[in-house]
Amino acid sequence: MTEQKIESLCALYGTPLYVFDVPVLHARVAQLRRSLPVGVDLCYAVKANPFLVHELRGQVERFEICSPGEAAICRRLGVPAEAQVISGVYKTSAEISRMLLHKTGPRLFTVESSRQFALLSRLAARHQTPIRVLLRVSAGSQFGMDEEEIVQLLRRRTDHPYLEIRGLQYFSGTQKVSLRRLQRELNALDAFACSLESELGFVVKELEFGPGFPVPYFAPGDFDEAAFLAGFSELLENLRCGAHITLEIGRSIAASCGTYMTRVVDVKRSRGQNYAILDGGIHHLTYYGQMMGMQAPPHQLFPARTGQPQPWNLCGALCTVNDILVKQLPVPNLKCGDLFAFENAGAYCMTEGISLFLSRALPPIVLLLPGGATALVREATPTDTLNTPCYERTIYYGKTACYSGGTSARRGLCHLP
């Protein structure tokens, strides 16, 4: 975005503010398509940024859903059932049944345990609705199952006529820059898939793999993504099992399209250190779950300044010493009203921060559409109502106390029994 566009958006919607650039998003998907083997499908993890789901319809083959809330978002946005994979370690009977009762298309679920497998089989039979499943292979965490457990499930697969076992799913983490690690993971999965066919007669039709492609947040010049994707593509082409490949990606698709804007609201010097207080903070901007501290994320400062840079600590608006966006950032002549635009904020930032801390409002979210138009897809949203206790109907020691919400209640003077 140009300086003029950034300043006009901030003037119109205020700060702090998220802007997600849809043309940049679509260009990123196209770049991944060009870099990966023909026929490889893309699955977008909704948790990375739910505000991009509608803009990615028709751009990716599948959306990964990990909670009832994400399922509701996709339902409201009209994502077809056949374009969803229902993932997550905790799947409830009620939510599975709700999905099966709405026979709008074939359903695909991941299976995280033998208990979850039995639950899916039982509900599919009860509703007489066949469903497809992917058996998740453990990477040594709370997710998925060991290979031995998967073998035992497949030995008894004919006992579950309403389940079509499509293949395997695997994800081991994010920000993976090592092709050797990815090779070890793919080789192990490939060998396991081939063994299932040779020993059990089970053909793995699909392998959904989470490569955890890295986003170089702090040192983009040190990572050759083109060479990395070329090497990864070669690994996929060397697989022997013949399974259809779907790559589950979130961060790598969404990160580059996002910009987070926040203004300087105060400047001061204390014990030899320069401090700039911003109207945003770590509750709005977090890169892959970590505070930035001494890191210097890509950013722009408006208006641009000349002069001798001085080190500034950029701090947010939260009442905690941890609310530091950047330490010792060299900036010349920093003043109140200056605008920082932090780049690569399209993944997780708007959902992963401690957004309810201090009951500050959630920032507006704006989409920059093809052609330059903008769409406000979330207004500034107060959170104080979420953190305010309600005494209108409260149970104390087995008794229900009802409050009418009279004058005392409105003044915050409700008296508890």
XYZ file of C-alpha atoms in Angstrom:
417
model
C 0.000 0.000 0.000
C 1.124 3.533 -0.684
C 1.679 6.099 2.045
C -1.365 8.009 0.824
C -3.556 4.884 1.026
C -2.362 4.018 4.520
C -2.916 7.528 5.836
C -6.353 7.783 4.215
C -7.441 4.467 5.772
C -6.273 5.550 9.210
C -8.036 8.894 8.819
C -11.257 7.116 7.857
C -11.248 4.238 10.334
C -8.882 5.401 13.072
C -6.141 3.460 14.831
C -5.314 0.826 15.857
C -6.434 -0.821 12.645
C -5.972 -4.041 10.659
C -5.985 -3.915 6.862
C -5.958 -7.104 4.795
C -5.030 -6.612 1.141
C -7.068 -9.065 -0.944
C -5.063 -8.672 -4.196
C -1.904 -9.475 -2.214
C -3.688 -12.504 -0.737
C -4.733 -13.794 -4.159
C -1.256 -13.172 -5.560
C 0.222 -15.202 -2.725
C -2.027 -18.174 -3.482
C -1.115 -17.917 -7.167
C 2.581 -17.852 -6.278
C 2.241 -21.003 -4.201
C 0.369 -22.693 -7.065
C 3.201 -21.875 -9.479
C 5.826 -23.134 -7.022
C 4.187 -26.458 -6.131
C 3.588 -29.540 -8.290
C 0.517 -29.558 -10.514
C -2.433 -31.271 -8.875
C -1.488 -30.479 -5.276
C -4.505 -29.061 -3.416
C -4.417 -26.280 -0.840
C -6.292 -26.350 2.448
C -6.572 -23.045 4.324
C -6.530 -23.242 8.128
C -9.337 -20.930 9.237
C -7.623 -20.311 12.579
C -4.910 -18.324 10.786
C -7.351 -15.546 9.888
C -11.122 -16.131 9.733
C -11.642 -12.757 8.052
C -10.115 -14.119 4.834
C -12.386 -17.148 4.412
C -14.819 -15.490 1.997
C -11.961 -14.023 -0.045
C -10.351 -17.461 -0.395
C -13.427 -19.263 -1.678
C -12.518 -20.474 -5.147
C -8.835 -19.840 -4.400
C -8.236 -22.967 -2.275
C -9.835 -26.412 -2.393
C -10.529 -26.850 1.295
C -10.891 -25.071 4.647
C -9.730 -26.608 7.909
C -12.132 -26.075 10.832
C -10.951 -26.717 14.387
C -13.878 -25.597 16.567
C -17.662 -25.134 16.586
C -17.046 -21.396 16.352
C -15.039 -21.774 13.150
C -17.732 -24.084 11.811
C -20.324 -21.372 12.492
C -18.192 -18.785 10.690
C -17.918 -20.983 7.602
C -21.630 -21.745 7.755
C -22.490 -18.019 7.806
C -20.116 -17.396 4.909
C -21.619 -20.192 2.821
C -18.575 -22.466 2.633
C -19.878 -25.773 1.140
C -19.669 -28.873 3.305
C -17.554 -30.635 0.691
C -14.949 -27.865 0.981
C -14.456 -28.398 4.724
C -12.310 -30.706 6.816
C -13.409 -30.876 10.435
C -10.290 -31.165 12.562
C -9.397 -30.730 16.225
C -8.707 -32.979 19.208
C -12.118 -32.281 20.787
C -15.198 -33.005 18.715
C -18.553 -33.108 20.493
C -21.487 -35.387 19.716
C -23.770 -32.366 19.424
C -21.617 -30.575 16.849
C -20.991 -33.725 14.788
C -24.708 -34.519 14.789
C -25.581 -30.976 13.755
C -23.269 -31.298 10.753
C -24.603 -34.717 9.784
C -28.232 -33.585 10.039
C -27.565 -30.831 7.497
C -27.018 -33.079 4.508
C -25.579 -30.355 2.281
C -22.657 -32.383 0.982
C -20.093 -35.044 1.898
C -18.326 -34.427 5.198
C -14.640 -34.992 5.888
C -13.335 -35.379 9.454
C -9.890 -35.978 10.877
C -9.592 -38.695 13.521
C -7.396 -37.942 16.536
C -7.951 -41.091 18.642
C -9.666 -44.473 18.736
C -12.379 -42.953 20.920
C -12.993 -40.235 18.356
C -13.076 -42.840 15.592
C -15.743 -44.799 17.483
C -17.752 -41.620 18.098
C -17.762 -40.699 14.414
C -18.709 -44.244 13.422
C -21.553 -44.383 15.938
C -23.032 -41.012 14.922
C -22.690 -41.695 11.195
C -24.570 -44.961 11.654
C -27.226 -43.311 13.836
C -27.901 -40.642 11.211
C -27.353 -43.094 8.344
C -24.977 -40.602 6.771
C -21.685 -41.890 5.360
C -18.719 -39.658 6.150
C -15.109 -39.563 5.039
C -12.220 -39.537 7.491
C -8.484 -38.966 7.574
C -6.530 -40.732 10.317
C -4.139 -38.302 11.947
C -0.623 -39.601 12.520
C 1.030 -38.416 15.726
C 4.079 -36.174 15.553
C 4.869 -36.781 19.214
C 2.340 -34.432 20.799
C -1.261 -34.530 22.030
C -2.433 -34.625 18.415
C -3.037 -37.779 16.409
C -2.368 -41.477 16.935
C 0.661 -43.729 16.824
C 1.085 -45.884 13.742
C 0.283 -49.058 15.704
C -3.088 -47.653 16.773
C -3.904 -46.677 13.190
C -3.048 -50.189 12.016
C -5.457 -51.651 14.574
C -8.267 -49.350 13.410
C -7.664 -50.300 9.787
C -7.742 -54.010 10.614
C -11.316 -53.493 11.831
C -12.379 -51.028 9.140
C -15.103 -53.327 7.765
C -16.876 -53.036 11.141
C -17.582 -49.370 10.366
C -19.595 -49.313 7.130
C -20.519 -45.623 7.416
C -16.906 -44.471 7.530
C -14.879 -44.101 4.344
C -11.260 -43.930 5.439
C -9.625 -41.756 2.804
C -6.092 -41.704 4.111
C -3.741 -39.954 6.514
C -3.268 -36.498 7.978
C -0.079 -35.143 9.527
C 1.053 -31.826 10.972
C 4.060 -31.315 13.213
C 4.440 -27.569 13.679
C 5.041 -24.234 12.043
C 7.954 -22.058 10.893
C 9.822 -25.080 9.514
C 12.813 -23.901 7.483
C 14.616 -27.249 7.252
C 14.052 -29.265 4.096
C 15.810 -32.170 5.783
C 13.186 -32.224 8.501
C 10.383 -32.109 5.941
C 12.090 -34.905 4.012
C 12.253 -37.083 7.126
C 8.567 -36.491 7.827
C 7.445 -37.176 4.249
C 9.655 -40.246 3.925
C 8.212 -41.702 7.130
C 4.636 -41.017 6.015
C 5.336 -42.445 2.565
C 6.829 -45.620 4.035
C 3.896 -45.981 6.411
C 1.368 -45.529 3.607
C 3.124 -48.111 1.439
C 3.221 -50.574 4.336
C -0.538 -50.192 4.871
C -1.129 -51.251 1.281
C 1.310 -54.147 1.299
C 0.330 -55.520 4.719
C -3.366 -54.618 5.044
C -4.479 -54.020 1.472
C -5.458 -50.490 2.434
C -4.694 -47.869 -0.226
C -4.014 -44.373 1.090
C -5.982 -42.267 -1.376
C -5.163 -38.940 0.224
C -2.366 -37.521 2.318
C -3.128 -34.183 3.963
C 0.198 -32.762 5.067
C 0.863 -29.619 7.086
C 4.260 -28.412 5.890
C 4.389 -25.450 8.287
C 5.911 -23.192 5.643
C 7.896 -20.409 7.337
C 7.207 -16.694 7.212
C 10.456 -14.687 7.633
C 9.048 -12.041 9.958
C 12.283 -10.475 11.138
C 15.003 -11.274 8.570
C 13.328 -11.731 5.168
C 16.604 -11.421 3.260
C 18.043 -14.497 4.955
C 15.478 -16.930 3.509
C 15.358 -18.041 -0.129
C 11.735 -19.085 -0.436
C 11.931 -19.909 -4.141
C 14.694 -22.454 -3.540
C 12.878 -23.776 -0.464
C 9.613 -24.365 -2.352
C 11.477 -25.939 -5.262
C 13.177 -28.360 -2.889
C 9.912 -29.166 -1.161
C 8.177 -29.781 -4.492
C 10.866 -32.285 -5.415
C 10.183 -34.132 -2.164
C 6.495 -34.400 -3.048
C 7.228 -35.670 -6.550
C 9.421 -38.442 -5.138
C 6.687 -39.967 -2.961
C 5.964 -43.609 -3.837
C 2.530 -44.158 -2.330
C 0.599 -42.384 -5.079
C -1.739 -40.569 -2.677
C -3.382 -37.310 -3.662
C -1.616 -34.511 -1.775
C -3.402 -31.722 0.068
C -1.269 -29.156 1.882
C -2.815 -27.612 4.989
C -1.462 -24.068 5.142
C -2.521 -21.019 7.092
C 0.271 -18.671 8.050
C 2.110 -18.889 4.727
C -1.036 -17.942 2.814
C -2.293 -15.160 5.065
C 0.679 -13.399 6.646
C 1.842 -11.173 3.801
C -1.555 -9.596 3.095
C -1.929 -7.986 6.522
C -0.863 -4.600 7.875
C -1.405 -3.366 11.423
C -1.513 0.379 12.016
C -0.967 2.060 15.368
C -0.190 5.662 16.347
C 2.190 7.208 18.856
C 0.119 8.784 21.626
C 2.893 9.762 24.039
C 6.668 10.119 24.068
C 8.964 10.403 27.068
C 12.451 9.768 28.366
C 13.082 7.856 31.578
C 16.446 6.857 33.074
C 18.229 7.362 29.812
C 15.693 5.443 27.693
C 13.304 6.809 25.046
C 9.762 5.458 25.248
C 6.955 5.827 22.720
C 3.475 4.786 23.852
C 1.247 3.448 21.057
C -2.527 3.134 20.975
C -2.129 -0.574 20.130
C 0.081 -3.227 21.657
C 0.841 -6.917 22.066
C -2.881 -7.659 22.429
C -3.172 -6.815 18.708
C 0.193 -7.747 17.225
C 1.914 -11.051 17.894
C 4.042 -12.981 15.442
C 3.669 -16.797 15.732
C 2.771 -16.638 19.404
C 5.891 -14.846 20.551
C 6.605 -11.354 21.776
C 8.898 -9.438 19.508
C 11.191 -7.813 22.088
C 14.582 -7.210 20.506
C 13.347 -8.273 17.072
C 12.628 -5.588 14.484
C 9.611 -6.596 12.383
C 9.179 -5.003 8.955
C 7.396 -1.688 9.333
C 6.907 1.767 7.886
C 6.813 5.091 9.723
C 4.607 7.954 8.562
C 5.418 10.673 7.959
C 8.894 9.601 6.888
C 11.608 11.358 8.838
C 15.182 12.390 8.223
C 17.852 13.122 10.788
C 19.991 11.298 13.271
C 18.179 8.152 14.484
C 17.784 7.573 18.195
C 16.857 4.264 19.851
C 13.188 4.088 20.889
C 11.283 1.489 22.846
C 7.846 1.109 21.247
C 5.351 0.185 23.973
C 1.658 -0.542 23.791
C -1.296 0.712 25.796
C -1.563 -2.216 28.221
C -0.655 -1.851 31.890
C 2.088 -4.459 31.875
C 5.833 -4.191 31.397
C 5.531 -6.975 28.836
C 3.707 -4.733 26.355
C 6.724 -3.965 24.191
C 6.475 -4.158 20.424
C 10.081 -3.252 19.622
C 13.082 -2.400 21.775
C 15.745 0.085 20.741
C 14.303 0.805 17.300
C 16.388 3.499 15.561
C 13.992 6.319 14.633
C 14.744 10.003 13.953
C 12.612 12.739 15.545
C 9.732 10.554 16.728
C 6.660 12.598 17.707
C 3.127 12.120 19.006
C 0.752 11.394 16.132
C 3.331 9.470 14.097
C 1.955 6.326 12.495
C 3.601 2.902 12.464
C 2.438 0.343 9.892
C 3.618 -3.176 10.794
C 3.707 -5.607 7.867
C 3.163 -9.387 7.656
C 0.293 -9.106 10.150
C -2.218 -11.186 8.194
C -1.970 -14.398 10.227
C -2.989 -14.929 13.842
C -2.369 -11.342 15.026
C -6.059 -10.472 15.226
C -6.968 -13.605 17.184
C -3.889 -14.796 19.067
C -3.194 -11.755 21.242
C -4.469 -11.266 24.803
C -7.404 -9.295 23.440
C -9.527 -9.270 26.627
C -6.772 -7.964 28.889
C -7.762 -4.518 30.300
C -11.057 -4.712 28.388
C -9.814 -2.560 25.533
C -11.754 -2.534 22.264
C -10.856 -4.803 19.368
C -9.609 -2.810 16.370
C -11.629 -2.409 13.186
C -10.792 -4.783 10.336
C -10.803 -3.484 6.773
C -10.378 -5.388 3.518
C -8.636 -3.661 0.635
C -10.465 -5.072 -2.381
C -9.411 -5.442 -6.023
C -9.784 -2.076 -7.713
C -8.941 -0.139 -4.552
C -12.320 -0.171 -2.801
C -12.413 -0.945 0.913
C -14.828 -2.983 3.027
C -15.224 -2.584 6.768
C -15.813 -6.193 7.871
C -15.593 -5.566 11.618
C -16.163 -2.321 13.449
C -14.215 -1.420 16.580
C -15.682 -3.879 19.077
C -15.889 -3.182 22.828
C -14.829 -6.040 25.101
C -15.934 -4.569 28.431
C -19.309 -6.325 28.133
C -17.509 -9.671 27.956
C -15.652 -8.897 31.178
C -18.644 -7.488 33.108
C -20.331 -9.928 35.512
C -24.098 -10.264 35.211
C -26.105 -10.652 38.403
C -29.564 -10.655 36.855
C -29.802 -14.405 37.341
C -27.143 -15.911 39.560
C -27.160 -19.087 41.614
C -25.816 -18.927 45.150
C -25.520 -22.142 47.151
C -28.213 -23.850 45.113
C -30.636 -20.900 45.218
C -31.384 -18.593 42.330
C -31.191 -14.869 42.990
C -32.879 -12.672 40.416
C -32.063 -9.013 39.972
C -34.417 -6.635 38.230
C -31.675 -4.316 37.063
C -33.013 -1.304 38.921
C -31.215 1.873 39.900
C -28.707 0.150 42.150
C -27.864 -2.403 39.464
C -27.357 0.276 36.842
C -24.993 2.108 39.176
C -23.026 -1.053 39.734
C -24.257 -1.361 43.336
C -25.838 -4.812 43.202
C -25.786 -6.311 46.713
C -24.994 -10.009 46.820
C -26.842 -12.153 49.362
